[in-house]
Tab-separated table of C-alpha atoms and ligand atoms in Angstrom:
chain	number	residue	atom	x	y	z
A	230	MET	CA	44.865	-188.530	-12.376
A	231	ASP	CA	47.103	-190.514	-14.712
A	232	PHE	CA	48.854	-193.528	-13.271
A	233	ASP	CA	50.398	-194.889	-16.460
A	234	LEU	CA	53.912	-195.431	-15.224
A	235	ASN	CA	56.789	-193.928	-17.162
A	236	GLU	CA	59.856	-195.931	-18.120
A	237	SER	CA	61.933	-194.830	-15.154
A	238	GLN	CA	59.138	-195.647	-12.665
A	239	ARG	CA	58.709	-199.123	-14.191
A	240	MET	CA	62.445	-199.740	-14.259
A	241	ILE	CA	62.977	-198.884	-10.594
A	242	ARG	CA	59.878	-200.825	-9.519
A	243	ASP	CA	61.168	-203.880	-11.402
A	244	LEU	CA	64.644	-203.480	-9.934
A	245	ALA	CA	63.146	-203.346	-6.429
A	246	ARG	CA	60.934	-206.367	-7.192
A	247	ASP	CA	63.823	-208.464	-8.560
A	248	PHE	CA	66.066	-207.584	-5.628
A	249	ALA	CA	63.284	-208.187	-3.102
A	250	GLN	CA	62.277	-211.555	-4.520
A	251	GLY	CA	65.834	-212.706	-5.266
A	252	GLU	CA	67.703	-211.550	-2.175
A	253	ILE	CA	65.278	-210.527	0.571
A	254	ALA	CA	62.378	-212.999	0.348
A	255	PRO	CA	64.605	-216.053	0.940
A	256	LEU	CA	65.773	-214.513	4.262
A	257	ALA	CA	62.470	-213.133	5.515
A	258	ALA	CA	61.276	-216.065	7.630
A	259	ALA	CA	64.699	-216.640	9.225
A	260	ILE	CA	65.258	-213.007	10.242
A	261	ASP	CA	61.693	-212.815	11.551
A	262	GLU	CA	62.546	-215.792	13.749
A	263	SER	CA	65.976	-214.555	14.892
A	264	GLY	CA	65.215	-210.821	15.007
A	265	ALA	CA	68.657	-210.172	13.486
A	266	PHE	CA	69.049	-206.798	11.744
A	267	PRO	CA	69.717	-207.599	8.064
A	268	MET	CA	72.745	-205.329	7.630
A	269	ALA	CA	74.113	-207.140	4.549
A	270	THR	CA	70.916	-206.747	2.490
A	271	VAL	CA	70.360	-203.216	3.801
A	272	LYS	CA	73.836	-202.305	2.519
A	273	LYS	CA	72.962	-203.874	-0.843
A	274	MET	CA	69.776	-201.784	-0.924
A	275	GLY	CA	72.021	-198.773	-0.385
A	276	ALA	CA	74.282	-199.788	-3.262
A	277	LEU	CA	71.215	-200.109	-5.525
A	278	GLY	CA	70.035	-196.619	-4.591
A	279	LEU	CA	66.971	-197.801	-2.677
A	280	LEU	CA	67.929	-195.926	0.497
A	281	GLY	CA	68.237	-192.588	-1.285
A	282	LEU	CA	65.567	-193.056	-3.887
A	283	THR	CA	64.051	-189.578	-3.820
A	284	THR	CA	67.190	-187.712	-2.709
A	285	ASP	CA	68.732	-185.454	-5.326
A	286	GLU	CA	71.600	-186.996	-7.281
A	287	ALA	CA	73.805	-184.107	-6.143
A	288	TYR	CA	73.615	-185.565	-2.619
A	289	GLY	CA	74.193	-189.216	-3.480
A	290	GLY	CA	70.579	-190.155	-4.222
A	291	VAL	CA	68.715	-191.381	-7.302
A	292	GLY	CA	66.461	-188.344	-7.736
A	293	ALA	CA	63.326	-190.429	-8.338
A	294	ASP	CA	59.831	-189.089	-7.665
A	295	ALA	CA	57.550	-190.031	-4.760
A	296	VAL	CA	55.372	-192.264	-6.991
A	297	THR	CA	58.449	-194.373	-7.774
A	298	TYR	CA	59.256	-194.469	-4.071
A	299	VAL	CA	55.770	-195.852	-3.281
A	300	LEU	CA	56.145	-198.561	-5.926
A	301	ALA	CA	59.568	-199.575	-4.601
A	302	VAL	CA	58.543	-199.680	-0.914
A	303	ILE	CA	55.562	-201.885	-1.864
A	304	GLU	CA	57.883	-204.339	-3.632
A	305	ILE	CA	60.394	-204.495	-0.779
A	306	SER	CA	57.604	-204.868	1.827
A	307	ARG	CA	55.963	-207.708	-0.121
A	308	ALA	CA	59.133	-209.680	0.487
A	309	CYS	CA	59.830	-208.481	4.040
A	310	ALA	CA	58.111	-205.781	6.076
A	311	SER	CA	61.231	-205.246	8.209
A	312	HIS	CA	63.246	-204.227	5.155
A	313	GLY	CA	60.226	-202.121	4.139
A	314	VAL	CA	60.267	-200.011	7.286
A	315	ILE	CA	64.061	-199.681	7.290
A	316	MET	CA	63.809	-198.326	3.733
A	317	SER	CA	60.892	-196.055	4.553
A	318	VAL	CA	62.524	-194.516	7.629
A	319	GLN	CA	65.820	-193.869	5.857
A	320	ASN	CA	64.174	-192.291	2.790
A	321	SER	CA	61.228	-190.460	4.295
A	322	LEU	CA	62.047	-189.597	7.856
A	323	VAL	CA	65.778	-189.018	7.611
A	324	ASN	CA	66.932	-188.133	4.078
A	325	TYR	CA	63.816	-186.195	3.130
A	326	GLY	CA	63.993	-184.137	6.335
A	327	LEU	CA	67.647	-183.333	5.765
A	328	GLU	CA	67.071	-182.447	2.125
A	329	LYS	CA	64.061	-180.249	2.862
A	330	PHE	CA	65.374	-178.412	5.899
A	331	GLY	CA	69.189	-178.758	5.766
A	332	THR	CA	71.704	-176.127	4.701
A	333	ASP	CA	73.964	-176.882	1.742
A	334	ALA	CA	76.801	-177.756	4.120
A	335	GLN	CA	74.550	-180.089	6.162
A	336	LYS	CA	73.364	-181.830	3.016
A	337	ARG	CA	76.950	-182.311	1.840
A	338	ASP	CA	78.230	-183.583	5.183
A	339	TRP	CA	75.234	-185.541	6.533
A	340	LEU	CA	72.925	-186.416	3.655
A	341	GLN	CA	75.428	-187.801	1.154
A	342	PRO	CA	76.489	-190.856	3.254
A	343	LEU	CA	72.859	-191.539	4.248
A	344	ALA	CA	71.414	-191.334	0.742
A	345	SER	CA	74.110	-193.646	-0.600
A	346	GLY	CA	73.470	-196.106	2.242
A	347	GLN	CA	76.958	-195.895	3.754
A	348	LYS	CA	75.331	-194.702	6.963
A	349	ILE	CA	72.074	-195.641	8.653
A	350	GLY	CA	69.764	-192.954	9.973
A	351	ALA	CA	66.995	-192.769	12.573
A	352	TYR	CA	64.233	-190.269	13.418
A	353	SER	CA	63.631	-189.754	17.098
A	354	LEU	CA	60.448	-187.952	18.140
A	355	THR	CA	58.662	-190.230	20.621
A	356	GLU	CA	59.434	-190.203	24.350
A	357	PRO	CA	58.202	-192.499	27.129
A	358	GLN	CA	55.455	-189.974	28.086
A	359	SER	CA	54.745	-188.584	24.609
A	360	GLY	CA	53.784	-190.778	21.665
A	361	SER	CA	50.616	-189.410	20.083
A	362	ASP	CA	51.023	-186.118	21.959
A	363	ALA	CA	54.339	-185.561	20.220
A	364	GLY	CA	54.598	-181.895	21.177
A	365	ASN	CA	54.842	-182.792	24.858
A	366	MET	CA	58.526	-183.691	24.690
A	367	LYS	CA	60.828	-183.434	27.712
A	368	THR	CA	64.284	-184.027	26.238
A	369	THR	CA	66.032	-180.699	26.684
A	370	ALA	CA	68.756	-178.837	24.833
A	371	VAL	CA	70.516	-175.990	26.634
A	372	ARG	CA	72.768	-173.665	24.673
A	373	ASP	CA	76.350	-173.530	25.940
A	374	GLY	CA	78.606	-171.511	23.607
A	375	ASP	CA	78.731	-173.181	20.217
A	376	HIS	CA	77.070	-176.383	21.512
A	377	TYR	CA	73.711	-177.557	22.843
A	378	VAL	CA	73.856	-179.788	25.913
A	379	VAL	CA	71.190	-182.460	25.476
A	380	ASN	CA	69.595	-184.501	28.269
A	381	GLY	CA	66.680	-186.915	28.114
A	382	ARG	CA	65.297	-190.197	26.897
A	383	LYS	CA	63.653	-191.056	23.568
A	384	SER	CA	61.772	-194.280	22.852
A	385	TRP	CA	60.633	-196.575	20.042
A	386	VAL	CA	63.347	-195.405	17.681
A	387	THR	CA	63.296	-197.469	14.485
A	388	SER	CA	66.870	-198.335	13.377
A	389	GLY	CA	68.059	-196.785	16.669
A	390	PRO	CA	70.303	-199.763	17.561
A	391	VAL	CA	72.301	-199.420	14.331
A	392	ALA	CA	71.971	-195.729	13.481
A	393	ASP	CA	75.022	-193.590	12.713
A	394	THR	CA	72.925	-190.404	12.544
A	395	VAL	CA	69.800	-189.451	14.491
A	396	LEU	CA	67.338	-186.656	13.705
A	397	LEU	CA	66.593	-185.759	17.300
A	398	PHE	CA	63.596	-183.672	18.329
A	399	CYS	CA	64.043	-181.893	21.647
A	400	THR	CA	62.974	-178.738	23.458
A	401	LEU	CA	64.622	-175.583	24.743
A	402	ASP	CA	61.899	-175.355	27.399
A	403	PRO	CA	59.651	-178.333	28.265
A	404	LYS	CA	56.902	-175.918	29.406
A	405	GLY	CA	57.200	-173.801	26.261
A	406	GLY	CA	55.045	-175.820	23.848
A	407	HIS	CA	55.623	-176.405	20.135
A	408	ASN	CA	57.441	-173.141	19.598
A	409	GLN	CA	60.358	-174.137	21.842
A	410	THR	CA	61.108	-177.382	20.000
A	411	MET	CA	64.141	-177.992	17.853
A	412	CYS	CA	65.695	-180.636	15.607
A	413	LEU	CA	69.358	-181.623	15.979
A	414	LEU	CA	71.478	-183.918	13.832
A	415	VAL	CA	73.247	-186.220	16.237
A	416	ASP	CA	76.310	-188.286	15.395
A	417	THR	CA	75.850	-191.408	17.507
A	418	ALA	CA	79.595	-191.557	18.225
A	419	LEU	CA	79.238	-188.463	20.459
A	420	PRO	CA	79.999	-188.881	24.182
A	421	GLY	CA	76.815	-188.816	26.264
A	422	PHE	CA	74.800	-190.735	23.663
A	423	SER	CA	73.758	-194.302	24.486
A	424	ARG	CA	71.253	-196.908	23.326
A	425	GLY	CA	68.950	-199.116	25.394
A	426	LYS	CA	68.123	-202.738	24.726
A	427	THR	CA	66.568	-203.703	21.418
A	428	GLU	CA	62.788	-204.055	21.875
A	429	PRO	CA	61.378	-207.584	21.462
A	430	LYS	CA	58.482	-206.988	19.051
A	431	LEU	CA	55.391	-208.852	17.812
A	432	GLY	CA	56.169	-208.152	14.145
A	433	ILE	CA	58.726	-206.435	11.885
A	434	ARG	CA	61.109	-208.312	14.136
A	435	ALA	CA	64.237	-207.807	12.015
A	436	SER	CA	63.893	-204.025	12.125
A	437	ALA	CA	65.744	-202.876	15.205
A	438	THR	CA	64.010	-200.556	17.702
A	439	CYS	CA	65.341	-199.154	20.971
A	440	GLU	CA	65.443	-196.304	23.480
A	441	LEU	CA	68.097	-193.592	23.159
A	442	THR	CA	69.542	-191.774	26.151
A	443	PHE	CA	71.233	-188.372	26.115
A	444	ASP	CA	73.331	-187.597	29.144
A	445	ASP	CA	75.013	-184.190	28.846
A	446	CYS	CA	75.523	-184.939	25.175
A	447	ARG	CA	77.166	-181.927	23.503
A	448	VAL	CA	75.851	-181.343	19.984
A	449	PRO	CA	77.437	-178.582	17.868
A	450	VAL	CA	75.119	-175.671	17.067
A	451	ASP	CA	75.840	-176.080	13.352
A	452	ALA	CA	74.147	-179.509	13.556
A	453	ARG	CA	70.777	-177.825	14.189
A	454	LEU	CA	68.256	-178.517	11.420
A	455	GLY	CA	66.127	-175.440	10.835
A	456	ASP	CA	65.561	-172.762	13.422
A	457	GLU	CA	65.350	-172.852	17.194
A	458	GLY	CA	61.644	-173.293	17.900
A	459	GLY	CA	60.899	-174.911	14.523
A	460	GLY	CA	61.341	-178.555	15.511
A	461	PHE	CA	57.692	-179.594	15.837
A	462	LYS	CA	56.730	-178.284	12.414
A	463	ILE	CA	59.750	-180.008	10.869
A	464	ALA	CA	58.716	-183.254	12.582
A	465	MET	CA	55.135	-182.975	11.273
A	466	SER	CA	56.160	-181.991	7.783
A	467	ILE	CA	58.529	-184.985	7.578
A	468	LEU	CA	55.720	-187.289	8.743
A	469	ASP	CA	53.633	-186.153	5.767
A	470	LYS	CA	56.074	-188.146	3.658
A	471	GLY	CA	56.682	-190.831	6.275
A	472	ARG	CA	52.990	-191.731	6.287
A	473	ILE	CA	53.098	-192.306	2.530
A	474	GLY	CA	55.975	-194.721	3.156
A	475	ILE	CA	54.085	-196.647	5.850
A	476	ALA	CA	50.960	-196.792	3.673
A	477	SER	CA	53.176	-198.345	0.969
A	478	GLN	CA	54.619	-200.816	3.450
A	479	ALA	CA	51.073	-201.812	4.484
A	480	ILE	CA	50.088	-202.339	0.826
A	481	GLY	CA	53.130	-204.569	0.289
A	482	ILE	CA	52.283	-206.709	3.330
A	483	ALA	CA	48.634	-207.013	2.258
A	484	GLN	CA	49.567	-207.839	-1.328
A	485	ALA	CA	51.863	-210.655	-0.193
A	486	ALA	CA	49.116	-212.159	1.990
A	487	TYR	CA	46.542	-211.810	-0.808
A	488	VAL	CA	48.700	-213.565	-3.429
A	489	LEU	CA	49.325	-216.496	-1.066
A	490	SER	CA	45.591	-216.685	-0.328
A	491	VAL	CA	44.609	-216.894	-4.006
A	492	GLN	CA	47.125	-219.679	-4.554
A	493	TYR	CA	46.001	-221.578	-1.465
A	494	ALA	CA	42.336	-221.216	-2.419
A	495	LYS	CA	43.067	-222.813	-5.792
A	496	ASP	CA	45.172	-225.625	-4.312
A	497	ARG	CA	43.074	-226.596	-1.298
A	498	SER	CA	39.913	-228.623	-1.769
A	499	ALA	CA	36.897	-229.017	0.510
A	500	PHE	CA	33.512	-230.617	-0.139
A	501	GLY	CA	34.750	-232.026	-3.422
A	502	LYS	CA	36.128	-228.871	-5.078
A	503	PRO	CA	38.843	-226.213	-4.656
A	504	ILE	CA	37.852	-223.789	-1.904
A	505	ALA	CA	38.252	-220.981	-4.502
A	506	GLU	CA	35.007	-222.286	-5.993
A	507	HIS	CA	33.092	-221.650	-2.761
A	508	GLN	CA	31.399	-218.278	-2.644
A	509	ALA	CA	32.452	-217.709	0.989
A	510	ILE	CA	36.105	-217.707	-0.127
A	511	GLN	CA	35.444	-215.782	-3.344
A	512	PHE	CA	33.821	-212.951	-1.396
A	513	MET	CA	36.758	-212.769	0.990
A	514	LEU	CA	39.205	-212.544	-1.943
A	515	ALA	CA	37.059	-209.856	-3.565
A	516	ASP	CA	37.040	-207.726	-0.410
A	517	MET	CA	40.784	-208.197	0.066
A	518	HIS	CA	41.590	-207.165	-3.496
A	519	ALA	CA	39.263	-204.152	-3.431
A	520	ARG	CA	40.834	-202.889	-0.187
A	521	ILE	CA	44.371	-203.295	-1.557
A	522	GLU	CA	43.532	-201.440	-4.771
A	523	ALA	CA	41.778	-198.611	-2.917
A	524	SER	CA	44.813	-198.304	-0.636
A	525	ARG	CA	47.114	-198.217	-3.646
A	526	LEU	CA	45.119	-195.435	-5.312
A	527	LEU	CA	44.992	-193.299	-2.162
A	528	THR	CA	48.724	-193.729	-1.640
A	529	LEU	CA	49.688	-193.006	-5.235
A	530	ARG	CA	47.488	-189.925	-5.172
A	531	ALA	CA	49.221	-188.595	-2.059
A	532	ALA	CA	52.605	-189.285	-3.694
A	533	ALA	CA	51.565	-187.618	-6.954
A	534	MET	CA	50.454	-184.533	-5.006
A	535	MET	CA	53.813	-184.487	-3.262
A	536	ASP	CA	55.558	-184.702	-6.642
A	537	ARG	CA	53.540	-181.695	-7.825
A	538	GLY	CA	54.643	-179.752	-4.744
A	539	GLU	CA	51.098	-179.630	-3.324
A	540	LYS	CA	50.277	-179.824	0.381
A	541	HIS	CA	49.369	-183.429	1.058
A	542	SER	CA	48.984	-183.861	4.860
A	543	LEU	CA	45.323	-184.842	4.525
A	544	GLU	CA	45.937	-187.242	1.637
A	545	ALA	CA	48.947	-188.872	3.344
A	546	SER	CA	46.911	-189.429	6.511
A	547	MET	CA	43.985	-190.895	4.544
A	548	ALA	CA	46.363	-193.224	2.693
A	549	LYS	CA	48.070	-194.309	5.915
A	550	LEU	CA	44.773	-194.809	7.766
A	551	TYR	CA	43.120	-196.802	5.007
A	552	ALA	CA	46.133	-198.848	3.911
A	553	SER	CA	47.125	-199.840	7.446
A	554	GLU	CA	43.584	-200.780	8.512
A	555	SER	CA	43.243	-202.689	5.236
A	556	ALA	CA	46.513	-204.542	5.803
A	557	GLN	CA	45.057	-205.776	9.094
A	558	PHE	CA	41.812	-206.752	7.370
A	559	VAL	CA	43.559	-208.525	4.494
A	560	THR	CA	46.060	-210.457	6.627
A	561	ASP	CA	43.248	-211.503	8.975
A	562	ARG	CA	41.211	-212.854	6.043
A	563	ALA	CA	44.359	-214.518	4.646
A	564	ILE	CA	44.648	-216.528	7.853
A	565	GLN	CA	40.941	-217.383	7.671
A	566	ILE	CA	41.325	-218.700	4.126
A	567	HIS	CA	44.377	-220.747	5.122
A	568	GLY	CA	42.517	-222.156	8.151
A	569	GLY	CA	44.752	-224.057	10.600
A	570	MET	CA	47.723	-223.758	8.209
A	571	GLY	CA	47.515	-219.966	8.456
A	572	TYR	CA	47.979	-220.163	12.206
A	573	SER	CA	51.253	-222.033	11.825
A	574	LYS	CA	54.625	-220.315	12.004
A	575	GLU	CA	55.539	-222.408	8.969
A	576	CYS	CA	53.113	-220.391	6.847
A	577	ALA	CA	54.119	-216.878	5.708
A	578	VAL	CA	50.644	-215.388	6.275
A	579	GLU	CA	51.228	-215.761	10.017
A	580	ARG	CA	54.217	-213.397	9.695
A	581	HIS	CA	52.278	-210.989	7.456
A	582	PHE	CA	49.481	-210.867	10.061
A	583	ARG	CA	51.943	-209.915	12.820
A	584	ASP	CA	53.822	-207.463	10.577
A	585	ALA	CA	50.616	-205.661	9.553
A	586	ARG	CA	49.724	-204.851	13.161
A	587	ILE	CA	52.289	-202.091	13.671
A	588	THR	CA	51.189	-200.125	10.610
A	589	THR	CA	48.116	-198.791	12.449
A	590	ILE	CA	50.349	-197.630	15.311
A	591	TYR	CA	53.640	-196.078	14.212
A	592	GLU	CA	54.024	-192.746	12.437
A	593	GLY	CA	50.706	-191.790	14.013
A	594	THR	CA	48.028	-194.235	15.175
A	595	SER	CA	44.801	-194.621	13.211
A	596	GLU	CA	43.198	-192.356	15.814
A	597	ILE	CA	45.796	-189.635	15.135
A	598	GLN	CA	45.248	-189.990	11.366
A	599	ARG	CA	41.503	-189.474	11.941
A	600	LEU	CA	42.324	-186.396	13.999
A	601	VAL	CA	44.559	-184.946	11.261
A	602	ILE	CA	41.941	-185.735	8.586
A	603	SER	CA	38.955	-184.326	10.469
A	604	ARG	CA	40.797	-181.153	11.546
A	605	GLU	CA	41.792	-180.472	7.944
A	606	LEU	CA	38.279	-181.202	6.619
A	607	LEU	CA	36.703	-178.875	9.143
A	608	ARG	CA	39.297	-176.187	8.432
A	609	ARG	CA	38.497	-176.430	4.705
A	610	ALA	CA	34.757	-176.384	5.384
A	611	GLN	CA	35.225	-173.151	7.326
A	612	ALA	CA	37.180	-171.621	4.464
A	613	ASP	CA	34.505	-172.600	1.867
B	232	CAA	N1	53.322	-179.659	8.457
B	232	CAA	C1	53.756	-178.452	8.968
B	232	CAA	N2	53.282	-177.905	10.118
B	232	CAA	C2	52.334	-178.609	10.777
B	232	CAA	C3	51.832	-179.844	10.319
B	232	CAA	C4	52.359	-180.359	9.121
B	232	CAA	N3	51.921	-181.525	8.617
B	232	CAA	N4	50.913	-180.290	11.201
B	232	CAA	C5	50.814	-179.361	12.177
B	232	CAA	N5	51.672	-178.334	11.916
B	232	CAA	C6	51.835	-177.098	12.678
B	232	CAA	C7	50.482	-176.444	12.920
B	232	CAA	O1	50.097	-175.649	11.817
B	232	CAA	C8	50.730	-175.632	14.175
B	232	CAA	O2	51.374	-174.453	13.789
B	232	CAA	P1	51.009	-173.034	14.545
B	232	CAA	O3	51.440	-173.242	15.976
B	232	CAA	O4	51.840	-172.024	13.815
B	232	CAA	O5	49.539	-172.844	14.394
B	232	CAA	C9	51.738	-176.497	14.950
B	232	CAA	O6	52.345	-177.391	13.972
B	232	CAA	C10	51.074	-177.318	16.025
B	232	CAA	O7	50.113	-178.128	15.410
B	232	CAA	P2	48.868	-178.742	16.199
B	232	CAA	O8	48.217	-177.668	16.984
B	232	CAA	O9	48.043	-179.511	15.230
B	232	CAA	O10	49.624	-179.726	17.221
B	232	CAA	P3	49.031	-180.796	18.253
B	232	CAA	O11	49.851	-180.760	19.474
B	232	CAA	O12	47.556	-180.663	18.363
B	232	CAA	O13	49.429	-182.200	17.567
B	232	CAA	C11	49.132	-184.092	16.167
B	232	CAA	C12	48.991	-182.576	16.352
B	232	CAA	C13	48.613	-184.353	14.769
B	232	CAA	C14	48.329	-184.893	17.168
B	232	CAA	C15	50.640	-184.482	16.261
B	232	CAA	O14	51.109	-184.383	17.587
B	232	CAA	C16	50.910	-185.885	15.751
B	232	CAA	O15	51.023	-186.108	14.537
B	232	CAA	N6	51.044	-186.872	16.663
B	232	CAA	C17	51.479	-188.202	16.288
B	232	CAA	C18	52.976	-188.279	16.341
B	232	CAA	C19	53.528	-189.365	15.479
B	232	CAA	O16	53.092	-189.599	14.368
B	232	CAA	N7	54.574	-190.007	15.977
B	232	CAA	C20	55.257	-190.968	15.223
B	232	CAA	C21	56.643	-191.084	15.737
B	232	CAA	S1	57.794	-191.471	14.510
B	232	CAA	C22	57.665	-193.104	14.205
B	232	CAA	O17	56.774	-193.781	14.583
B	232	CAA	C23	58.718	-193.516	13.289
B	232	CAA	C24	59.075	-194.915	13.304
B	232	CAA	O18	59.663	-195.390	14.225
B	232	CAA	C25	58.795	-195.722	12.131
């Protein structure tokens, strides 16, 4: 596996880093405090191509590979994990799904404004009774002429409060299992669509999350993504990329906490010398760095497999599991190294600690990643 970056990968990573450090980092603490959605910087990310990084240029994107995408999400998330998840959802869960499963007409009409960042997208799979058990959805779509009439309630929708377009997963028959599910592209201006209150969250507070309600919402049949009955597989296939995005977000959060910890360990003295000269601190830094680098390698490998067109569900789940658990480990140790300072809201590691927590939950909990990994391993063992 060769991870020497090419010129284009380096250029886009550096562009993301410069933008993140110059324009996002100075806002990160304030928007964490206020919980305000950072529309102005999100629009700038769109103008720079960061919201359509891997989308084909023909549809308003940059046409970069998944490795570049990983590098860019890490840079954005180092500055602010809220911007990181907004970027990841738009690229992985929305644009990628549309590009992979949309017709030419759908890509022209729906993907172009999303990839260029003129519109914001959301992916809506979870319902109040079905998070991990995603196939158990109850939001129904009933065919009526050239429309589907949609009724139901979706929850925990990232970017839901500001989305112009929603990839909605619903079912033709709630008792029918996976094979009755379907994906619809919903324009949020449609009558019958409404949003609940924005969730007050522990971390990633500037990313907006809410419930969506569909009350006899009439969605045109030509806004169906893929076939009737194919929704669950589309949802899962999209998450194979989404999990690479969240692994990258977790690496960015961990990296930010690690860098602050190294600096603090050099600056702070105890027992007559910088704490960086105490073995207890050195060992913590060593563990933190090793976990970040292992996460990076797993994530880049999953992305490289995706770029080669190889199936990468197992690798994406391993990357997401390891990187998210490591982000929790690293941000916890970062607080330990900072001592009382790390527990203060005036210190950025406090925010990184809270932001890391969600990465083991959304886009499949760590338990679901273990399930995906073990099922695939056992399937392969059977085939051997
Ligand atoms: N790609 C394509 N097809 C897939 C697939 C994949 N990665 N994974 C499974 N499938 C197919 C299976 O092959 C199977 O097909 P057949 O019926 O033809 O055999 C079908 O889908 C059903 O698969 P399973 O039997 O494995 O389904 P299951 O009900 O046991 O569920 C699960 C599997 C892994 C637990 C799945 O429900 C899951 O991933 N749950 C977690 C959901 C999740 O991640 N939610 C996140 C919400 S989005 C979010 O958080 C975004 C955000 O806001 C940031």
